[in-house]
Short mmCIF file of C-alpha atoms in Angstrom, two decimals:
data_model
loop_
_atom_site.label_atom_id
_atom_site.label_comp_id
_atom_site.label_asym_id
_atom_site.label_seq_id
_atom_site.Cartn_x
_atom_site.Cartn_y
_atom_site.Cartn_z
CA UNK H 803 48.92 -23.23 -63.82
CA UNK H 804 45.47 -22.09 -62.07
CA UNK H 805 42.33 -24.27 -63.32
CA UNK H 806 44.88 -26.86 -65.23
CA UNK H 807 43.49 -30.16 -64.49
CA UNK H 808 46.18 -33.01 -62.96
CA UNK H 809 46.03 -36.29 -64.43
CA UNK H 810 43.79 -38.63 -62.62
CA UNK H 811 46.42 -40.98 -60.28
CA UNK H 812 45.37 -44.45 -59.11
CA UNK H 813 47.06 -47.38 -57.43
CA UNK H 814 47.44 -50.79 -59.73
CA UNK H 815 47.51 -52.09 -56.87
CA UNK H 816 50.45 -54.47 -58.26
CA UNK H 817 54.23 -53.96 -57.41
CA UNK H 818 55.30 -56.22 -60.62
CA UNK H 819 56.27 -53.51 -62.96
CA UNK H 820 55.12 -56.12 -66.55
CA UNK H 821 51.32 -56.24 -64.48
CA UNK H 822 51.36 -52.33 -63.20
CA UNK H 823 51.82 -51.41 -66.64
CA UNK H 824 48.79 -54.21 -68.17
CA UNK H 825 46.43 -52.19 -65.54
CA UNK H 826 47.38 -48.99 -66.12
CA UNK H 827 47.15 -49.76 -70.02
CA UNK H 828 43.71 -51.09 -69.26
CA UNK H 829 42.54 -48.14 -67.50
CA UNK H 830 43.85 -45.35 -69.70
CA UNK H 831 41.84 -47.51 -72.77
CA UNK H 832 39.15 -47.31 -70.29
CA UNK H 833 39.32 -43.55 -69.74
CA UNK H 834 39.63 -42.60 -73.47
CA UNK H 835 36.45 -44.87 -74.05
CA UNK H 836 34.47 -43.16 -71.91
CA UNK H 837 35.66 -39.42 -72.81
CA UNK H 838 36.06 -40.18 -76.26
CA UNK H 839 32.88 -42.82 -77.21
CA UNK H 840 30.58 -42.05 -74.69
CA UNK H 841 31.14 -45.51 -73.14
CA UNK H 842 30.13 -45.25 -69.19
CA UNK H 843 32.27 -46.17 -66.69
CA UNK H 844 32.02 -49.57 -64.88
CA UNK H 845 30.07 -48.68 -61.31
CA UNK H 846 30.57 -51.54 -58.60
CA UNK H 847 27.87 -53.15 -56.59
CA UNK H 848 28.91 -51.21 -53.84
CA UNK H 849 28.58 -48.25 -55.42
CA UNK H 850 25.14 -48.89 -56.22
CA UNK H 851 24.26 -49.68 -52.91
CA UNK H 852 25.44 -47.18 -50.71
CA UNK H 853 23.39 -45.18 -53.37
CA UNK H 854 20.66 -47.41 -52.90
CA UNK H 855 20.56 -46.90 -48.96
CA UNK H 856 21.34 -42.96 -49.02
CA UNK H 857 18.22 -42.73 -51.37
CA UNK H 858 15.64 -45.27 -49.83
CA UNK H 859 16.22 -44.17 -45.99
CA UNK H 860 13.21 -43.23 -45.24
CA UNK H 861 11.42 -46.58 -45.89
CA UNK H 862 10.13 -48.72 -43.60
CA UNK H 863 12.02 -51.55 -44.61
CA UNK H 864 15.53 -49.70 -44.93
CA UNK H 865 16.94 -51.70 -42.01
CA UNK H 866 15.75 -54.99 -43.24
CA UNK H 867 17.14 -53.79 -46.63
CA UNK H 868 20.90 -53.43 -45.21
CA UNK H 869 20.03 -57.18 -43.45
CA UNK H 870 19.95 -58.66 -46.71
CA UNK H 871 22.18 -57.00 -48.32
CA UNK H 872 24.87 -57.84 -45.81
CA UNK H 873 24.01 -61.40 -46.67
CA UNK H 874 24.19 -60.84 -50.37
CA UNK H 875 27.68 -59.44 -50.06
CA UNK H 876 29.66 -62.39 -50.57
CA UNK H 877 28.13 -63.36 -53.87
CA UNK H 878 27.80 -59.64 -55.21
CA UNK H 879 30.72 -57.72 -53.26
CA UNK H 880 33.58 -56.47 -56.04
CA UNK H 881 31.83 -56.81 -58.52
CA UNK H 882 30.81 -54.59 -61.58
CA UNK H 883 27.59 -54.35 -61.94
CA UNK H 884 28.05 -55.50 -65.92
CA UNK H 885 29.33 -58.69 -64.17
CA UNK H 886 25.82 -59.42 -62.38
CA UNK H 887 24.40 -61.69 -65.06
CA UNK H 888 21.85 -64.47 -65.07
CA UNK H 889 23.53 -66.79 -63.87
CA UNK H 890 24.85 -65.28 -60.71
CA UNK H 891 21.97 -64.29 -59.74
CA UNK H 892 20.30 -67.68 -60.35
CA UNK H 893 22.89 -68.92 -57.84
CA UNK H 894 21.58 -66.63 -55.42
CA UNK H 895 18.02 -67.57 -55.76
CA UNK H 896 19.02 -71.39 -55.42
CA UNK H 897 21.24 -70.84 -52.64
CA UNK H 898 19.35 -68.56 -50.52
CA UNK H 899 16.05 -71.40 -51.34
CA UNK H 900 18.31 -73.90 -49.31
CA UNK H 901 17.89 -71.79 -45.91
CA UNK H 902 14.85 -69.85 -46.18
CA UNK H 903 11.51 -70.27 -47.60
CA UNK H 904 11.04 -69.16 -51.42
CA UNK H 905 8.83 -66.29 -50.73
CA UNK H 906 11.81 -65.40 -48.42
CA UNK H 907 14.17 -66.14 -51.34
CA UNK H 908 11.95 -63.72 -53.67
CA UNK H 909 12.46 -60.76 -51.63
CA UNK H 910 16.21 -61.15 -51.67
CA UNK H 911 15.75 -61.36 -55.75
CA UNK H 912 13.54 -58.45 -55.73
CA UNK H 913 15.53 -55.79 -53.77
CA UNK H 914 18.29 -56.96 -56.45
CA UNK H 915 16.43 -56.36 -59.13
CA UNK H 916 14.94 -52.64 -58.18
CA UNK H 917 18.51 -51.77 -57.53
CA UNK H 918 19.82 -52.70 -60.89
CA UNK H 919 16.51 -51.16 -62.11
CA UNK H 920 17.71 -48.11 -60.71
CA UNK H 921 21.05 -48.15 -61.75
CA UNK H 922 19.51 -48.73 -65.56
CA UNK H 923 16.68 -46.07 -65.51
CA UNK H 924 17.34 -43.66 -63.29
CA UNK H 925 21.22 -43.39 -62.57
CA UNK H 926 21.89 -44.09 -66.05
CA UNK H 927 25.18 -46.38 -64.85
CA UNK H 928 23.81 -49.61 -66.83
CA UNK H 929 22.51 -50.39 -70.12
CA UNK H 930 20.19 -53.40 -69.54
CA UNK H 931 19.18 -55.61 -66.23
CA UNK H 932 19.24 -59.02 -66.65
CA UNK H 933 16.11 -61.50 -66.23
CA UNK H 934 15.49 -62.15 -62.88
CA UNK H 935 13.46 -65.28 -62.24
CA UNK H 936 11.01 -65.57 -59.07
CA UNK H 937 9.60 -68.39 -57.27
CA UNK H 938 6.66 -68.80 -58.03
CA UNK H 939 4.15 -68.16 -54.63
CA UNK H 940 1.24 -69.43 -53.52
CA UNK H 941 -1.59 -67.28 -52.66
CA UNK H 942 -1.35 -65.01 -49.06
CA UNK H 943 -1.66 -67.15 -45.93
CA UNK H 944 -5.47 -66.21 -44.52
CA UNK H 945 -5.44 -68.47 -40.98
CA UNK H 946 -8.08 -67.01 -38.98
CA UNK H 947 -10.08 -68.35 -35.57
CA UNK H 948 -13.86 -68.75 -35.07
CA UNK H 949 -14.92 -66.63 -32.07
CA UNK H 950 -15.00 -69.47 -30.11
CA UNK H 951 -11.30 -70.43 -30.49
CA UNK H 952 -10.30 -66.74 -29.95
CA UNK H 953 -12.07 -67.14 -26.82
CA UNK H 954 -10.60 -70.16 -25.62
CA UNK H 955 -7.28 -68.47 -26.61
CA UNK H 956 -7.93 -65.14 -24.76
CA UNK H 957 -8.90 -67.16 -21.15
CA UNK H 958 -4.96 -68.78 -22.09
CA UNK H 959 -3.24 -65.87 -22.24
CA UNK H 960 -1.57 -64.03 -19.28
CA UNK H 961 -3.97 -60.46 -18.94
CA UNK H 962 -1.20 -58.45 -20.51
CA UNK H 963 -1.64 -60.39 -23.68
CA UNK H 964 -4.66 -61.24 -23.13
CA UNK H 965 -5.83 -57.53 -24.04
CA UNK H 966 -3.63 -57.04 -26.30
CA UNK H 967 -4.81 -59.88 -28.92
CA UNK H 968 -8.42 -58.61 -28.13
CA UNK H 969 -7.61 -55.21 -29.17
CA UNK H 970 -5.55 -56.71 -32.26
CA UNK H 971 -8.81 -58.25 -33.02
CA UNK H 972 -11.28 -55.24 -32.27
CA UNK H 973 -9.61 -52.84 -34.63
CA UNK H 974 -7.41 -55.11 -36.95
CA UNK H 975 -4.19 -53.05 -35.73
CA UNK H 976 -0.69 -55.01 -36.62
CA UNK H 977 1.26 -56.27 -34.15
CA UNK H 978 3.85 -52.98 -34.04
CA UNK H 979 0.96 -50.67 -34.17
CA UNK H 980 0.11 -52.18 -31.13
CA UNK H 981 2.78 -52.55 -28.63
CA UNK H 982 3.83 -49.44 -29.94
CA UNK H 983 0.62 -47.28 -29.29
CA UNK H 984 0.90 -44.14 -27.20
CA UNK H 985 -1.97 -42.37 -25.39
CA UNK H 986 -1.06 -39.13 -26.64
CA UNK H 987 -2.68 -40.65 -30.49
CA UNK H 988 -5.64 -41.75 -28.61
CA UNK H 989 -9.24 -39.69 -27.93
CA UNK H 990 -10.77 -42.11 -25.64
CA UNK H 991 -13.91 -39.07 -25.42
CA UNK H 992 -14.13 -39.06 -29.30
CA UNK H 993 -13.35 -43.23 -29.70
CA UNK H 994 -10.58 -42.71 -31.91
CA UNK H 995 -7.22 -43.59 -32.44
CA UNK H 996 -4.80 -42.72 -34.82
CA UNK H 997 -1.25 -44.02 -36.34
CA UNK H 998 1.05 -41.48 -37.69
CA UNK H 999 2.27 -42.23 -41.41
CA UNK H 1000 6.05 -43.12 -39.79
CA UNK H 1001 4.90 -45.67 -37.97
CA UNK H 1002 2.28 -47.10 -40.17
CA UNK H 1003 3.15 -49.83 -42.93
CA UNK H 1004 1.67 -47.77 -45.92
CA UNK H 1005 3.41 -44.81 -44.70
CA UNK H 1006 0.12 -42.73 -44.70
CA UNK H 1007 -1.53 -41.67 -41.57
CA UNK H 1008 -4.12 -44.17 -39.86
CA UNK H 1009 -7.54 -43.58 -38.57
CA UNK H 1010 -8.66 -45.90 -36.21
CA UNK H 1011 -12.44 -45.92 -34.82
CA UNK H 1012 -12.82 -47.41 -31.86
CA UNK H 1013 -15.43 -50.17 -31.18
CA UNK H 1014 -16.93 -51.06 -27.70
CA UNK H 1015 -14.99 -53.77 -27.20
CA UNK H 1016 -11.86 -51.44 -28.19
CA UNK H 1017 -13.13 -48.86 -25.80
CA UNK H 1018 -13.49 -51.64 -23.34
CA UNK H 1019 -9.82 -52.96 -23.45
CA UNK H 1020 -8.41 -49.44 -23.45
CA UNK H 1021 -10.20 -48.14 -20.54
CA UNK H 1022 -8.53 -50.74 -18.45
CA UNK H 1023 -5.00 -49.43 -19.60
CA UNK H 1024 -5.79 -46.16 -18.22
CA UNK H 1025 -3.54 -45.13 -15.13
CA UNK H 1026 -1.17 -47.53 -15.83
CA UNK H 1027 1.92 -45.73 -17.78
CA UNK H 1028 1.18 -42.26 -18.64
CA UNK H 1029 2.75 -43.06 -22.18
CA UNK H 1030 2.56 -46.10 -23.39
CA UNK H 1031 -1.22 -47.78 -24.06
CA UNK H 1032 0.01 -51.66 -23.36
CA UNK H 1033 2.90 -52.46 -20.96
CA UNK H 1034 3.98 -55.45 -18.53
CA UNK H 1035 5.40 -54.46 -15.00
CA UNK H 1036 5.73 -51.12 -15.96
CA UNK H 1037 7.25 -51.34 -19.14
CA UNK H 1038 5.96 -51.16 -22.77
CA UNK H 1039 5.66 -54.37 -24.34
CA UNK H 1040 8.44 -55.43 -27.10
CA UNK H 1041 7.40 -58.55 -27.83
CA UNK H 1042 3.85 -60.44 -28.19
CA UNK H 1043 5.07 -63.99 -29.78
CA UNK H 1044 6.67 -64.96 -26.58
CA UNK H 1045 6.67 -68.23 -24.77
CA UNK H 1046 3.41 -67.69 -23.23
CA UNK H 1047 1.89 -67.00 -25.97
CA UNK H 1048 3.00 -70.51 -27.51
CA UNK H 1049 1.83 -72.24 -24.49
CA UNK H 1050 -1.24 -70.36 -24.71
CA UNK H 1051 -1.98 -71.74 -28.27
CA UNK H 1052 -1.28 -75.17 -27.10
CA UNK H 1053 -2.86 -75.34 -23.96
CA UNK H 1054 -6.36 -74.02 -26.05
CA UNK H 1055 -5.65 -76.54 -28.78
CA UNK H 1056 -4.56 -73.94 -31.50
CA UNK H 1057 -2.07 -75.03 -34.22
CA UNK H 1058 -0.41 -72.99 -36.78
CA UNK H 1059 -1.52 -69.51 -35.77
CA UNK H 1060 0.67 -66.56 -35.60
CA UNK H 1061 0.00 -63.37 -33.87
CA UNK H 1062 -0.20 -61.74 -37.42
CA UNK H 1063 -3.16 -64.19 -38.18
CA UNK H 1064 -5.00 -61.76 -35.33
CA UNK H 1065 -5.45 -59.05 -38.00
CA UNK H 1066 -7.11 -62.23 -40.26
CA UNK H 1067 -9.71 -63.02 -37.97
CA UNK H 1068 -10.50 -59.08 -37.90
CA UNK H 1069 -11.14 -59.16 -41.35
CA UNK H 1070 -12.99 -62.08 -41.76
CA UNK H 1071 -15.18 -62.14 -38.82
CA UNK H 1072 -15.94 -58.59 -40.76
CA UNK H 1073 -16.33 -60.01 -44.16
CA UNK H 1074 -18.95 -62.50 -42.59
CA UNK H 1075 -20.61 -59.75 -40.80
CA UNK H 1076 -21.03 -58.07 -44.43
CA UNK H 1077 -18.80 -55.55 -44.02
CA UNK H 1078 -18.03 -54.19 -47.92
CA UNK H 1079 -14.71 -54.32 -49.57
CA UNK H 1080 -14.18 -50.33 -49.54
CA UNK H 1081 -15.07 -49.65 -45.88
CA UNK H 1082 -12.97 -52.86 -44.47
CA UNK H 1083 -9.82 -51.63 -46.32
CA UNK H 1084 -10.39 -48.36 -44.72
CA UNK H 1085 -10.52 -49.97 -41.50
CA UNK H 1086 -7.29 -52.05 -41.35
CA UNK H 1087 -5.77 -49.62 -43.98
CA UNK H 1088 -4.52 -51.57 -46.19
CA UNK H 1089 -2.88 -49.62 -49.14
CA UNK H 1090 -5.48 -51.58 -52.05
CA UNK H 1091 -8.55 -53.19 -52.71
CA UNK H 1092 -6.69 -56.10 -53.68
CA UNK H 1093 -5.51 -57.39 -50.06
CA UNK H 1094 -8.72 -57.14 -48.85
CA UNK H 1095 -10.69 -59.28 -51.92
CA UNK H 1096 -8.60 -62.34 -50.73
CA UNK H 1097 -11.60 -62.34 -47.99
CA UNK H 1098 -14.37 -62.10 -50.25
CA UNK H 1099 -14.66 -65.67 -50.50
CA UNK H 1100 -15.40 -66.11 -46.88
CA UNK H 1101 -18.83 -64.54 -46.85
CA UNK H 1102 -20.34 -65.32 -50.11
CA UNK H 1103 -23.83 -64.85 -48.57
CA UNK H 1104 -22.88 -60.89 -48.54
CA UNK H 1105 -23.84 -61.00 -52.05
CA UNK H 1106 -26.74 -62.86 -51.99
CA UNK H 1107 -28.97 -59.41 -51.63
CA UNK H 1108 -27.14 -58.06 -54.97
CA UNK H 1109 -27.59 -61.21 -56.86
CA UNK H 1110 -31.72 -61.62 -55.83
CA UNK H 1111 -32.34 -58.06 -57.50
CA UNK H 1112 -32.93 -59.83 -60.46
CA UNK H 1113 -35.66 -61.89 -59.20
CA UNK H 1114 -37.40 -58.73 -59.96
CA UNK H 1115 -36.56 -58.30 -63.40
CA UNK H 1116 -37.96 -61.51 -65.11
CA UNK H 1117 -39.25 -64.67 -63.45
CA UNK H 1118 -38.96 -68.50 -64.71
CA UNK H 1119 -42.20 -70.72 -65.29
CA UNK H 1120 -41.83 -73.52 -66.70
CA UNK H 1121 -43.57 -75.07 -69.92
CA UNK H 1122 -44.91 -78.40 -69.90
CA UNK H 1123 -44.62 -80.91 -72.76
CA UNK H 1124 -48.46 -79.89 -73.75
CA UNK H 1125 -47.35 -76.09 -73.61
CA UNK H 1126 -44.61 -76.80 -76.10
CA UNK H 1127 -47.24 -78.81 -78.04
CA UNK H 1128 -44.61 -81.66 -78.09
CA UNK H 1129 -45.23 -85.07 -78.22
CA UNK H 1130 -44.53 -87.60 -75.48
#
């Protein structure tokens, strides 16, 4: 008949006929629990994820998202997501601690834990997500140079590089922004530069004044791709931590600095200059206050104006021991 619904057909998956029947007896008890008590179904892992991925594709990190989720497979792949307990999940942490660093370990947790967060709050597929512990991490690397060093480093560096880092430096532009940075975002008559929300880490639009030494580094560019800002033999740059760039550091007597720690030295050659909280997150635009008050330390003399206004309220004189009228 038209509109009759046909009973729902699955495999068992089983050709012993005692088994086929256990399964099938499982899932019809499973069936009349969910029409009948309201119980929800039991959604896999993988279900959750290809939810996960259709949802979150537009953010930046959606590709390294699917990276670790291929390596989470094994431990998490056919299973219900009622089955993800504690204890699994501890596993994961300890295992994935054995290869990779624990703040590299933590991110793994984490993008576990907002998708069972999901599935609980918003998909409604879960009851309760269970505890997941972090490693506990120390405070954010801040590895910066003195201008010296950068200068050593900069006469080290093949030219390409070479004014690369020193525009990293001049505006405090991550390493993507710039190897990736087109003329058509730049306005070398107005100094300013701009990164569009899809290619900025914040995923907000990024103004980017340009400084003399900027404008200095950039001028010499011009001519020499009519797209792309930096390039090498005619080609854009891909990649800035490159051999050279290691022998560079070593040749200038640099240890344990990364090109990341480029966008460091901007902001705390800026912090010691006294540039304010609220105008240096604006310049590297960086989503909070909070990333930026890890430099605040380096330029405690900034203050030193704030903290002398009260010279002006009251002054200390000292009594002597015949002021006080006490005895010796």
């Amino acid at each position: 008949m038209r509109g009759e619904s046909k009973p729902l057909q699955q495999s068992t998956g089983t050709a012993d006929k005692r088994e086929a029947q256990q399964v099938h007896d499982r899932l019809a008890a499973a069936r009349w629990e969910q029409e009948r008590l309201g119980v929800k179904p039991r959604r896999t892992w993988e279900e959750a994820v290809l939810r996960w991925l259709l949802e979150t594709k537009h953010k930046a990190t959606h590709e390294a998202d699917k990276a670790k989720l291929r390596w989470l497979d094994p431990y998490l792949g056919g299973k219900t997501l009622n089955e993800i307990d504690r204890t699994l999940i501890d596993r994961i942490k300890f295992d994935r601690e054995k290869v990779a660093s624990p703040t590299t370990a933590n991110r793994y947790l984490a993008l576990i834990r907002a998708i069972l967060r999901k599935a609980a709050t918003e998909w409604e597929w879960i009851d309760r997500v269970p505890k997941v512990n972090m490693f506990r991490e120390s405070e954010g690397r801040v590895r910066s140079l003195s201008p010296a060093e950068f200068q050593r480093l900069v006469h080290e560096l093949p030219q390409h590089l070479a004014d690369m880092a020193m525009f990293a430096v001049a505006t405090g532009l991550r390493q993507a922004n710039v190897t990736g940075l087109e003329w058509q975002h730049v306005d070398l008559v107005r100094r300013h530069a701009w990164i569009p929300a899809a290619q900025h880490k914040n995923r907000k639009p990024h103004s980017v004044p340009l400084n003399d030494l900027a404008m200095q580094v950039l001028t010499k560019q011009v001519g020499k791709h009519a797209r792309w800002v930096f390039t090498f033999q005619g080609e854009p740059v891909q990649r800035t931590s490159t051999k050279a760039w290691a022998a560079a550091l070593e040749r200038a007597g640099i240890e344990d600095f990364r090109w990341h720690d480029l966008r460091h030295t901007f902001a705390t050659w800026h912090r010691q200059a006294g540039t304010p909280t609220h105008e240096l997150q604006r310049l590297g635009g960086w989503k909070t206050s909070i990333m930026v008050e890890r430099y605040a330390h380096l330029a405690p003399e900034a203050l030193q104006g704030a903290a002398s206004r009260l010279d002006s309220v009251i002054s200390y004189v000292p009594a002597t021991d015949k002021d006080k009228g006490a005895s010796p």
